[in-house]
Short mmCIF file of C-alpha atoms in Angstrom, two decimals:
data_model
loop_
_atom_site.label_atom_id
_atom_site.label_comp_id
_atom_site.label_asym_id
_atom_site.label_seq_id
_atom_site.Cartn_x
_atom_site.Cartn_y
_atom_site.Cartn_z
CA MET A 83 7.02 -51.02 22.51
CA GLY A 84 4.35 -48.71 23.93
CA LEU A 85 4.24 -46.62 27.01
CA VAL A 86 1.14 -45.86 29.08
CA GLY A 87 0.73 -44.02 32.33
CA VAL A 88 -0.40 -45.77 35.55
CA GLN A 89 -1.17 -43.98 38.76
CA GLU A 90 1.28 -44.60 41.58
CA ASN A 91 -1.52 -45.63 43.93
CA GLY A 92 -2.25 -48.55 41.77
CA ASN A 93 -5.71 -47.52 40.68
CA GLY A 94 -4.86 -47.00 37.01
CA ASN A 95 -7.36 -48.57 34.65
CA GLY A 96 -4.97 -49.11 31.82
CA ASP A 97 -6.94 -47.11 29.39
CA GLY A 98 -4.13 -44.50 28.79
CA ILE A 99 -2.97 -41.13 29.87
CA SER A 100 -6.33 -39.36 29.28
CA GLU A 101 -7.81 -41.20 32.29
CA ILE A 102 -5.27 -39.93 34.75
CA PRO A 103 -6.49 -37.09 37.03
CA LEU A 104 -4.67 -33.87 36.37
CA GLY A 105 -1.77 -33.11 38.74
CA THR A 106 -1.16 -36.82 39.80
CA LYS A 107 2.34 -38.26 39.50
CA THR A 108 2.72 -41.09 37.07
CA LYS A 109 5.26 -43.81 36.17
CA TYR A 110 5.30 -45.88 33.03
CA ILE A 111 5.18 -49.58 32.17
CA LYS A 112 5.78 -51.26 28.84
CA MET A 113 2.81 -52.31 26.75
CA THR A 114 2.22 -53.48 23.25
CA SER A 115 2.78 -51.03 20.29
CA ASP A 116 -0.82 -50.82 19.12
CA PRO A 117 -2.09 -48.47 21.83
CA VAL A 118 0.82 -46.03 20.98
CA GLU A 119 -0.29 -45.79 17.40
CA GLU A 120 -3.82 -45.09 18.55
CA ASP A 121 -2.55 -42.54 21.04
CA GLU A 122 -0.67 -40.75 18.25
CA GLU A 123 -3.81 -40.62 16.15
CA VAL A 124 -5.75 -39.30 19.17
CA LEU A 125 -3.13 -36.63 19.85
CA GLN A 126 -3.03 -35.51 16.25
CA SER A 127 -6.80 -35.34 16.13
CA ARG A 128 -6.92 -33.35 19.37
CA LYS A 129 -4.23 -30.99 18.10
CA TYR A 130 -6.35 -30.32 15.02
CA GLU A 131 -9.55 -29.80 16.93
CA THR A 132 -7.85 -27.52 19.41
CA LYS A 133 -6.51 -25.33 16.58
CA LYS A 134 -10.02 -25.15 15.06
CA TYR A 135 -11.59 -24.22 18.37
CA ILE A 136 -9.13 -21.46 19.18
CA PHE A 137 -9.48 -20.16 15.57
CA ALA A 138 -13.31 -20.07 15.87
CA CYS A 139 -13.11 -18.23 19.25
CA ALA A 140 -10.77 -15.61 17.78
CA VAL A 141 -13.14 -15.17 14.77
CA PHE A 142 -16.22 -14.76 16.96
CA ALA A 143 -14.48 -12.34 19.43
CA SER A 144 -13.40 -10.22 16.49
CA LEU A 145 -16.86 -9.68 14.99
CA ASN A 146 -17.33 -6.43 16.92
CA SER A 147 -14.40 -5.04 14.89
CA VAL A 148 -16.45 -5.50 11.72
CA LEU A 149 -18.87 -2.95 13.13
CA LEU A 150 -16.10 -0.36 13.62
CA GLY A 151 -14.64 -1.06 10.20
CA TYR A 152 -18.02 -0.93 8.49
CA ASP A 153 -18.84 2.32 10.10
CA VAL A 154 -15.54 3.91 9.06
CA GLY A 155 -15.96 2.64 5.47
CA VAL A 156 -19.70 3.38 4.98
CA MET A 157 -19.49 6.86 6.49
CA SER A 158 -17.03 8.03 3.93
CA GLY A 159 -19.75 7.66 1.25
CA ALA A 160 -22.86 7.98 3.30
CA ILE A 161 -21.83 11.42 4.48
CA ILE A 162 -22.21 12.68 0.89
CA PHE A 163 -25.87 11.71 0.76
CA ILE A 164 -26.60 12.60 4.47
CA GLN A 165 -25.47 16.16 3.63
CA GLU A 166 -27.77 16.17 0.56
CA ASP A 167 -30.66 14.82 2.45
CA LEU A 168 -30.43 16.53 5.92
CA LYS A 169 -28.72 19.75 4.60
CA ILE A 170 -26.01 19.60 7.18
CA THR A 171 -23.02 22.02 7.29
CA GLU A 172 -19.37 21.21 6.84
CA VAL A 173 -18.81 21.51 10.57
CA GLN A 174 -21.65 19.18 11.37
CA GLN A 175 -20.07 16.68 8.83
CA GLU A 176 -16.78 16.81 10.73
CA VAL A 177 -18.59 16.27 14.12
CA LEU A 178 -20.63 13.43 12.75
CA VAL A 179 -17.68 11.65 11.32
CA GLY A 180 -15.29 12.24 14.24
CA ILE A 181 -17.53 12.13 17.28
CA LEU A 182 -17.70 8.24 17.10
CA SER A 183 -14.06 8.03 17.89
CA ILE A 184 -14.21 10.59 20.67
CA ILE A 185 -17.26 9.08 22.39
CA SER A 186 -15.87 5.55 22.03
CA LEU A 187 -13.38 6.38 24.67
CA LEU A 188 -16.16 6.22 27.20
CA GLY A 189 -16.80 2.68 26.14
CA SER A 190 -13.12 1.81 26.20
CA LEU A 191 -12.63 3.31 29.77
CA ALA A 192 -15.75 1.51 31.03
CA GLY A 193 -14.83 -1.70 29.15
CA GLY A 194 -11.75 -2.36 31.24
CA LYS A 195 -13.59 -2.22 34.53
CA THR A 196 -16.61 -3.98 33.06
CA SER A 197 -14.56 -6.87 31.62
CA ASP A 198 -12.91 -7.33 35.10
CA ALA A 199 -16.36 -7.40 36.66
CA ILE A 200 -18.49 -9.53 34.36
CA GLY A 201 -15.79 -11.28 32.31
CA ARG A 202 -14.35 -10.79 28.84
CA LYS A 203 -16.95 -12.86 27.01
CA TRP A 204 -20.02 -10.97 28.24
CA THR A 205 -18.33 -7.63 27.62
CA ILE A 206 -18.13 -8.63 23.98
CA GLY A 207 -21.80 -9.24 23.96
CA LEU A 208 -22.65 -6.01 25.75
CA ALA A 209 -20.63 -4.10 23.08
CA ALA A 210 -22.75 -5.63 20.29
CA VAL A 211 -26.02 -4.76 22.04
CA ILE A 212 -25.09 -1.18 22.57
CA PHE A 213 -23.84 -0.75 18.99
CA GLN A 214 -26.94 -2.45 17.50
CA THR A 215 -29.23 0.01 19.34
CA GLY A 216 -27.23 3.00 18.20
CA GLY A 217 -27.09 1.66 14.66
CA ALA A 218 -30.91 1.28 14.50
CA VAL A 219 -31.37 4.83 15.74
CA MET A 220 -29.02 6.16 13.06
CA ALA A 221 -30.68 4.27 10.26
CA LEU A 222 -34.11 5.58 11.18
CA ALA A 223 -32.98 9.16 12.16
CA PRO A 224 -35.32 11.92 10.86
CA SER A 225 -32.95 14.78 11.77
CA PHE A 226 -29.39 15.51 12.48
CA LYS A 227 -29.94 15.54 16.24
CA VAL A 228 -31.43 12.06 16.33
CA LEU A 229 -28.69 10.93 13.99
CA MET A 230 -26.06 12.26 16.53
CA ILE A 231 -27.84 10.36 19.41
CA GLY A 232 -27.53 7.15 17.49
CA ARG A 233 -23.91 7.99 16.64
CA LEU A 234 -23.11 8.54 20.40
CA MET A 235 -24.57 5.10 21.31
CA ALA A 236 -22.77 3.35 18.51
CA GLY A 237 -19.52 5.00 19.68
CA VAL A 238 -19.88 3.61 23.19
CA GLY A 239 -20.50 0.13 21.82
CA ILE A 240 -17.48 0.35 19.54
CA GLY A 241 -15.37 1.52 22.45
CA PHE A 242 -16.29 -1.57 24.38
CA GLY A 243 -15.58 -3.83 21.28
CA VAL A 244 -12.21 -2.53 20.26
CA MET A 245 -10.78 -2.68 23.73
CA ILE A 246 -11.97 -6.20 24.76
CA ALA A 247 -11.44 -8.25 21.63
CA PRO A 248 -7.62 -8.23 21.56
CA VAL A 249 -7.47 -8.80 25.34
CA TYR A 250 -9.72 -11.80 25.09
CA ILE A 251 -7.89 -13.31 22.18
CA ALA A 252 -4.49 -12.82 23.69
CA GLU A 253 -5.61 -14.61 26.87
CA ILE A 254 -6.82 -17.73 25.04
CA SER A 255 -4.15 -17.94 22.45
CA PRO A 256 -0.92 -20.11 22.50
CA ALA A 257 2.26 -18.09 22.51
CA ILE A 258 3.33 -19.42 19.12
CA ALA A 259 0.18 -18.15 17.27
CA ARG A 260 -0.86 -15.18 19.54
CA GLY A 261 0.48 -12.55 17.13
CA SER A 262 -1.65 -13.87 14.23
CA LEU A 263 -4.73 -14.57 16.30
CA THR A 264 -4.64 -11.18 18.07
CA SER A 265 -4.44 -9.54 14.69
CA PHE A 266 -7.83 -10.88 13.88
CA PRO A 267 -9.68 -7.73 15.14
CA GLU A 268 -7.59 -5.61 12.67
CA ILE A 269 -8.48 -8.06 9.85
CA PHE A 270 -12.13 -7.67 10.66
CA ILE A 271 -11.84 -3.89 10.80
CA ASN A 272 -10.40 -3.95 7.32
CA PHE A 273 -13.03 -6.43 6.13
CA GLY A 274 -15.67 -4.07 7.62
CA ILE A 275 -14.15 -1.09 5.86
CA LEU A 276 -14.24 -2.99 2.50
CA LEU A 277 -17.93 -3.90 3.09
CA GLY A 278 -18.65 -0.30 3.86
CA TYR A 279 -17.13 0.79 0.60
CA ILE A 280 -18.89 -1.82 -1.37
CA SER A 281 -22.19 -0.82 0.38
CA ASN A 282 -21.70 2.78 -0.61
CA TYR A 283 -21.10 1.85 -4.28
CA ALA A 284 -24.01 -0.65 -4.37
CA PHE A 285 -26.62 1.70 -2.93
CA SER A 286 -25.32 4.96 -4.19
CA ARG A 287 -27.82 5.05 -7.10
CA LEU A 288 -30.88 4.93 -4.83
CA PRO A 289 -32.65 8.16 -3.81
CA ALA A 290 -30.56 10.30 -1.42
CA HIS A 291 -33.29 10.19 1.27
CA ILE A 292 -33.10 6.39 1.56
CA ASN A 293 -29.64 5.11 0.31
CA TRP A 294 -27.61 6.28 3.41
CA ARG A 295 -30.20 4.75 5.71
CA ILE A 296 -29.73 1.34 4.00
CA MET A 297 -25.98 1.82 4.04
CA LEU A 298 -26.07 2.24 7.79
CA GLY A 299 -28.72 -0.40 8.44
CA VAL A 300 -26.62 -3.18 6.87
CA GLY A 301 -24.11 -2.75 9.60
CA LEU A 302 -26.41 -4.22 12.16
CA ILE A 303 -26.05 -7.79 10.68
CA PRO A 304 -22.78 -8.73 12.48
CA SER A 305 -24.39 -7.88 15.82
CA LEU A 306 -26.94 -10.72 15.28
CA VAL A 307 -24.08 -13.20 14.67
CA ILE A 308 -22.30 -12.13 17.85
CA ALA A 309 -25.40 -13.07 19.86
CA ILE A 310 -25.01 -16.64 18.57
CA ALA A 311 -21.26 -16.63 19.11
CA LEU A 312 -21.63 -16.07 22.90
CA PHE A 313 -22.99 -19.61 23.20
CA VAL A 314 -19.85 -20.95 21.50
CA ILE A 315 -16.85 -19.15 22.94
CA PRO A 316 -15.57 -19.81 26.45
CA GLU A 317 -14.65 -17.28 29.13
CA SER A 318 -11.00 -16.27 29.42
CA PRO A 319 -9.15 -18.83 31.63
CA ARG A 320 -6.92 -16.04 33.02
CA TRP A 321 -10.02 -14.01 34.15
CA LEU A 322 -11.53 -17.18 35.69
CA VAL A 323 -8.23 -17.75 37.69
CA VAL A 324 -8.33 -14.10 38.98
CA GLN A 325 -11.96 -14.90 40.14
CA ASN A 326 -10.67 -18.06 41.91
CA ARG A 327 -12.87 -20.19 39.60
CA ILE A 328 -10.04 -22.64 39.10
CA GLU A 329 -11.99 -25.65 37.99
CA GLU A 330 -13.72 -23.61 35.32
CA ALA A 331 -10.31 -22.24 34.15
CA ARG A 332 -8.97 -25.80 33.97
CA ALA A 333 -11.97 -26.86 31.88
CA VAL A 334 -11.35 -24.06 29.40
CA LEU A 335 -7.57 -24.75 29.31
CA LEU A 336 -8.36 -28.39 28.49
CA LYS A 337 -10.19 -27.20 25.37
CA ILE A 338 -7.52 -24.77 24.14
CA ASN A 339 -4.41 -26.81 24.89
CA GLU A 340 -3.21 -29.87 23.00
CA SER A 341 -2.68 -32.19 26.09
CA GLU A 342 -3.86 -32.40 29.63
CA LYS A 343 -0.26 -32.01 30.86
CA GLU A 344 0.12 -28.78 28.95
CA ALA A 345 -3.20 -27.48 30.27
CA GLU A 346 -2.19 -28.19 33.84
CA GLU A 347 1.22 -26.50 33.34
CA LYS A 348 -0.44 -23.43 31.86
CA LEU A 349 -2.93 -23.35 34.79
CA GLN A 350 -0.10 -23.33 37.28
CA GLU A 351 1.73 -20.66 35.29
CA ILE A 352 -1.33 -18.46 35.28
CA GLN A 353 -2.00 -18.98 38.97
CA ALA A 354 1.58 -17.97 39.75
CA ALA A 355 1.25 -14.84 37.59
CA ALA A 356 -2.16 -13.90 38.96
CA GLY A 357 -1.52 -14.56 42.54
CA SER A 358 -4.90 -16.26 42.70
CA ALA A 359 -4.64 -16.85 46.38
CA ASN A 360 -4.64 -13.04 46.83
CA ALA A 361 -6.93 -12.22 43.88
CA GLY A 362 -9.16 -10.19 46.16
CA LYS A 363 -6.36 -7.58 46.48
CA TYR A 364 -6.76 -6.47 42.89
CA GLU A 365 -9.33 -3.86 43.58
CA PRO A 366 -10.04 -1.25 40.86
CA LYS A 367 -8.59 1.59 42.98
CA ALA A 368 -5.33 -0.38 43.49
CA VAL A 369 -5.16 -1.09 39.72
CA TRP A 370 -5.60 2.51 38.73
CA LYS A 371 -3.18 3.70 41.42
CA GLU A 372 -0.51 1.47 39.93
CA ILE A 373 -1.35 2.77 36.45
CA LEU A 374 -1.29 6.43 37.48
CA CYS A 375 1.73 6.10 39.74
CA PRO A 376 3.57 3.37 37.86
CA THR A 377 6.76 1.54 38.81
CA PRO A 378 9.52 1.87 36.12
CA PRO A 379 8.58 -1.45 34.36
CA VAL A 380 4.85 -0.49 34.25
CA ARG A 381 5.82 3.00 32.99
CA ARG A 382 7.71 1.43 30.12
CA MET A 383 4.80 -0.80 29.35
CA LEU A 384 2.45 2.32 29.31
CA ILE A 385 4.70 4.23 27.11
CA THR A 386 4.89 1.30 24.60
CA GLY A 387 1.23 0.41 24.71
CA CYS A 388 -0.32 3.85 24.73
CA GLY A 389 2.30 5.26 22.41
CA ILE A 390 1.76 2.73 19.67
CA GLN A 391 -1.93 3.22 19.93
CA CYS A 392 -1.64 7.00 19.43
CA PHE A 393 0.85 6.69 16.56
CA GLN A 394 -1.59 4.32 14.79
CA GLN A 395 -4.07 7.18 14.54
CA ILE A 396 -2.09 10.44 14.40
CA THR A 397 -0.36 9.23 11.22
CA GLY A 398 -3.73 9.95 9.62
CA ILE A 399 -5.13 6.50 8.64
CA ASP A 400 -8.70 7.26 9.59
CA THR A 401 -8.74 10.51 7.57
CA THR A 402 -7.33 8.61 4.59
CA VAL A 403 -10.28 6.12 4.94
CA TYR A 404 -13.06 8.51 6.00
CA TYR A 405 -12.13 11.27 3.53
CA SER A 406 -10.77 9.18 0.56
CA PRO A 407 -13.49 10.65 -1.73
CA THR A 408 -12.32 14.10 -0.71
CA ILE A 409 -8.74 13.20 -1.36
CA PHE A 410 -9.52 11.83 -4.84
CA LYS A 411 -11.74 14.84 -5.70
CA ASN A 412 -8.81 17.03 -4.74
CA ALA A 413 -6.52 14.98 -7.05
CA GLY A 414 -8.90 15.60 -9.97
CA ILE A 415 -11.50 12.71 -9.99
CA THR A 416 -15.02 13.92 -10.60
CA GLY A 417 -18.45 12.21 -10.18
CA ASN A 418 -19.73 10.35 -7.10
CA SER A 419 -19.64 6.87 -8.74
CA GLU A 420 -16.00 7.35 -9.81
CA LEU A 421 -15.03 8.58 -6.43
CA LEU A 422 -16.68 5.64 -4.67
CA ALA A 423 -15.23 3.18 -7.08
CA ALA A 424 -11.72 4.51 -6.25
CA THR A 425 -12.41 4.02 -2.56
CA VAL A 426 -13.38 0.37 -3.16
CA ALA A 427 -9.87 -0.17 -4.62
CA VAL A 428 -8.47 1.29 -1.38
CA GLY A 429 -10.56 -1.13 0.68
CA PHE A 430 -9.43 -4.16 -1.29
CA THR A 431 -5.87 -3.07 -0.88
CA LYS A 432 -6.28 -2.60 2.85
CA THR A 433 -7.82 -5.98 3.40
CA LEU A 434 -5.37 -7.87 1.22
CA PHE A 435 -2.33 -6.55 3.11
CA ILE A 436 -3.74 -7.27 6.48
CA LEU A 437 -4.00 -10.93 5.45
CA ILE A 438 -0.35 -10.89 4.47
CA ALA A 439 0.45 -9.51 7.96
CA ILE A 440 -1.33 -12.46 9.56
CA PHE A 441 1.12 -14.90 7.93
CA LEU A 442 4.22 -12.87 8.74
CA ILE A 443 3.62 -11.55 12.23
CA ASP A 444 4.65 -14.71 14.04
CA LYS A 445 7.35 -15.66 11.56
CA LEU A 446 9.24 -12.38 11.08
CA GLY A 447 8.31 -10.77 14.44
CA ARG A 448 6.63 -7.54 15.46
CA LYS A 449 9.52 -5.03 15.05
CA PRO A 450 10.55 -5.92 11.43
CA LEU A 451 6.94 -5.49 10.23
CA LEU A 452 6.60 -2.22 12.24
CA TYR A 453 9.78 -0.88 10.61
CA ALA A 454 8.46 -1.78 7.11
CA SER A 455 5.07 -0.35 7.95
CA THR A 456 6.14 3.03 9.30
CA ILE A 457 8.82 3.59 6.65
CA GLY A 458 6.42 2.62 3.87
CA MET A 459 3.71 4.99 5.34
CA THR A 460 6.17 7.87 5.47
CA VAL A 461 7.14 7.41 1.81
CA CYS A 462 3.51 7.18 0.66
CA LEU A 463 2.35 10.12 2.77
CA PHE A 464 5.08 12.34 1.32
CA SER A 465 4.27 11.09 -2.20
CA LEU A 466 0.58 11.84 -1.75
CA SER A 467 1.43 15.37 -0.53
CA LEU A 468 3.62 15.87 -3.57
CA SER A 469 0.97 14.60 -6.06
CA LEU A 470 -1.76 16.88 -4.60
CA ALA A 471 0.51 19.96 -4.38
CA ILE A 472 2.16 19.80 -7.80
CA LEU A 473 0.38 17.28 -10.07
CA SER A 474 -3.27 17.93 -9.12
CA HIS A 475 -5.82 17.23 -11.89
CA ALA A 476 -3.11 15.78 -14.18
CA LYS A 477 -3.49 12.11 -15.21
CA VAL A 478 -0.10 11.27 -13.69
CA GLY A 479 -1.10 13.15 -10.54
CA ILE A 480 -4.43 11.17 -10.22
CA ALA A 481 -2.54 7.94 -10.74
CA LEU A 482 0.13 8.88 -8.18
CA ALA A 483 -2.51 9.88 -5.68
CA ILE A 484 -4.42 6.68 -6.04
CA LEU A 485 -1.14 4.66 -5.82
CA ALA A 486 -0.01 6.68 -2.73
CA VAL A 487 -3.29 6.18 -0.89
CA CYS A 488 -3.31 2.42 -1.72
CA GLY A 489 0.38 2.29 -0.62
CA ASN A 490 -0.34 4.06 2.64
CA VAL A 491 -3.17 1.83 3.64
CA ALA A 492 -1.14 -1.35 2.53
CA SER A 493 1.85 -0.23 4.65
CA PHE A 494 -0.44 0.52 7.60
CA SER A 495 -2.21 -2.89 7.30
CA VAL A 496 0.97 -4.95 7.12
CA GLY A 497 2.33 -3.60 10.44
CA LEU A 498 1.11 -0.69 12.52
CA GLY A 499 -2.62 -1.57 12.10
CA PRO A 500 -2.59 -5.05 13.48
CA ILE A 501 0.47 -5.04 15.66
CA CYS A 502 -0.74 -2.03 17.62
CA TRP A 503 -3.59 -4.24 19.07
CA VAL A 504 -1.28 -7.24 19.52
CA LEU A 505 1.24 -5.28 21.57
CA SER A 506 -1.30 -3.48 23.73
CA SER A 507 -2.96 -6.76 24.61
CA GLU A 508 0.18 -8.76 25.38
CA ILE A 509 2.61 -6.42 27.21
CA PHE A 510 0.72 -5.74 30.43
CA PRO A 511 0.58 -8.04 33.47
CA LEU A 512 -2.63 -9.89 34.09
CA ARG A 513 -3.68 -7.66 37.04
CA LEU A 514 -3.44 -4.50 34.86
CA ARG A 515 -4.19 -5.91 31.42
CA ALA A 516 -7.88 -4.93 30.99
CA GLN A 517 -7.55 -1.47 32.46
CA ALA A 518 -4.26 -0.59 30.81
CA SER A 519 -5.50 -1.87 27.43
CA ALA A 520 -8.58 0.27 27.88
CA LEU A 521 -6.35 3.30 28.51
CA GLY A 522 -4.43 2.55 25.34
CA ALA A 523 -7.64 2.24 23.41
CA VAL A 524 -8.71 5.63 24.77
CA GLY A 525 -5.56 7.15 23.38
CA SER A 526 -6.32 5.64 20.09
CA ARG A 527 -9.90 6.81 19.92
CA VAL A 528 -9.15 10.38 21.11
CA SER A 529 -6.35 10.64 18.52
CA SER A 530 -8.63 9.30 15.81
CA GLY A 531 -11.56 11.63 16.77
CA ALA A 532 -9.34 14.70 16.97
CA ILE A 533 -7.74 14.00 13.56
CA SER A 534 -11.11 13.13 11.88
CA MET A 535 -12.93 16.07 13.31
CA SER A 536 -10.31 18.62 12.32
CA PHE A 537 -9.31 17.32 8.88
CA LEU A 538 -11.57 19.48 6.82
CA SER A 539 -10.87 22.62 8.74
CA VAL A 540 -7.01 22.03 8.75
CA SER A 541 -7.07 21.18 5.02
CA ARG A 542 -8.76 24.44 4.30
CA ALA A 543 -6.17 26.33 6.29
CA ILE A 544 -3.04 24.55 4.94
CA THR A 545 -4.44 22.60 1.98
CA VAL A 546 -4.96 18.83 1.75
CA ALA A 547 -1.37 18.46 0.43
CA GLY A 548 -0.02 20.34 3.51
CA THR A 549 -2.06 18.20 5.85
CA PHE A 550 -0.62 14.99 4.42
CA PHE A 551 2.91 16.43 4.62
CA VAL A 552 2.33 16.89 8.35
CA PHE A 553 1.21 13.25 8.55
CA GLY A 554 4.40 12.24 6.82
CA VAL A 555 6.54 14.02 9.43
CA VAL A 556 4.46 12.28 12.23
CA SER A 557 5.15 8.95 10.53
CA CYS A 558 8.90 9.70 10.63
CA CYS A 559 8.56 10.14 14.42
CA ALA A 560 6.72 6.73 14.52
CA VAL A 561 9.83 5.05 13.03
CA ALA A 562 11.93 6.39 15.79
CA PHE A 563 9.41 5.34 18.45
CA VAL A 564 9.43 1.78 17.16
CA HIS A 565 13.17 1.68 17.35
CA TYR A 566 13.54 3.03 20.89
CA CYS A 567 10.40 1.88 22.76
CA VAL A 568 9.03 -1.34 21.25
CA PRO A 569 10.60 -4.62 22.24
CA GLU A 570 10.26 -7.92 20.28
CA THR A 571 7.63 -10.23 21.86
CA ARG A 572 7.39 -12.89 19.23
CA GLY A 573 7.09 -16.47 20.62
CA LYS A 574 7.00 -15.40 24.27
CA THR A 575 4.28 -16.21 26.74
CA LEU A 576 2.30 -13.37 28.32
CA GLU A 577 4.09 -14.04 31.61
CA GLU A 578 7.56 -13.96 29.88
CA ILE A 579 6.83 -10.63 28.22
CA GLU A 580 6.65 -8.88 31.59
CA VAL A 581 10.37 -9.57 32.02
CA LEU A 582 11.23 -7.64 28.87
CA PHE A 583 10.24 -4.39 30.58
CA LYS A 584 12.35 -5.00 33.74
CA ASP A 585 15.92 -3.78 34.07
CA GLU A 586 18.54 -5.64 35.99
CA ASP A 587 17.61 -3.98 39.34
CA ASP A 588 13.98 -4.86 38.95
CA LEU A 589 14.94 -8.52 38.08
CA GLN A 590 17.28 -8.77 41.14
CA GLU A 591 14.46 -7.39 43.34
CA SER A 592 12.00 -9.96 41.92
CA GLU A 593 14.43 -12.76 42.56
CA VAL A 594 14.91 -11.72 46.25
CA GLU A 595 11.13 -11.51 46.72
CA MET A 596 10.71 -15.01 45.15
CA GLY A 597 13.46 -16.30 47.44
CA ASP A 598 11.72 -14.89 50.51
CA VAL A 599 8.38 -16.45 49.50
CA GLU A 600 10.03 -19.84 49.03
CA CYS A 601 11.65 -19.61 52.51
CA LEU A 602 8.33 -18.73 54.10
CA MET A 603 6.62 -21.64 52.31
CA GLN A 604 9.27 -24.08 53.51
CA LYS A 605 8.96 -22.87 57.17
CA SER A 606 5.19 -23.15 57.04
#
């Protein structure tokens, strides 16, 4: 026998649950069995369509990450030909490579405030516009100075993009799949790196004065796709709630939840977390005051979020990618084509293992993958140091160096790479999420820029082998950080994760405050 909802006021039309206004109480009467079978089919169809829609939103929001990945990958090869064409010095090479990460901190810092002001969706679009302008300037640059101007603009755009994509995806994703979906930006970074390597190899045989321009120019294509994507993806429902645009938030939640009941429950949960009735109190000054003078729970969140972002970079992943031709040349490989071909193998490895991470992150959890990642990176970094120090230019040394580099990027991609962005986007409360995530992204970009800009100079001082030995020691510290500072967040809603960072005193205080609020509401 079937069941169908009818409104208590007697105005039900008998067409089924979907016609009942949200938030009304219902009771049920018995009907024939046919409508139930139809309802089951409708529910299954809606479930499938919802999954497709959320997946498409995550993909489109992640496209800015292709720009960052492509730049990282393509610059590793393009710098060879830029040096040949523009006659730049070694110091200028370091600055050109590393300045993008340093300057992107401006975009990341501005991105938090911007996304709170204009919304997550339009911040994604702004990032693409800024990067596209900078990319065009780089591709057409007649001199090193103009090239640097374009590089600075591209860095600001990338700063916006890497900060906002994980936040947006975390806010539209269901808890059960949030880890996988929030990893999409890291997938696209890896895909962009691979495209950059392939572009290097494909255009390397063209004249030096034109090949690097084509390499950089190809990176503008994803920006055009993002412009189209803005007409498809919705605004974050959590941001809409903070803006007191409740009906718009409800409309988005109906699209990204499998049932109207689930959408309404999620809306009430978000309203409770955001304190939408007092949303006007979340002024930028108050947010930054809470971040700079944090309570114990917020301090723990900041240590976890910013710490994991810094460890992602100070373990040397960007230098491995940017300077992979230098590493392989040091190992004994000669010839530009052979060097670039070896880097393509690194790109394929990095992309393959990020795909593996996507399937495991919501099944095994964050911490097991982080343990496997940091321990694997430590082993590979020490192995690379050994091969470069003792077995350089020997066949076995070349093979070990390639294997160690591929193993390092594989270990990074299966854990520290994607989970860094997942954690930094899900551990902060809604009122702090954009600004705190921006702060974490700043830590990541500063660390990346400092490491990239100093790699050649440090390598000359202590050798390439010594540099990677230091990275191995830092990776050991990352293992300890994961053990002591990173909680498991798998399967929990964004609102539930806040509780993980509270100790017993904080929880008791929260319960007392909630009790006081309930008493006041009853009296009123």
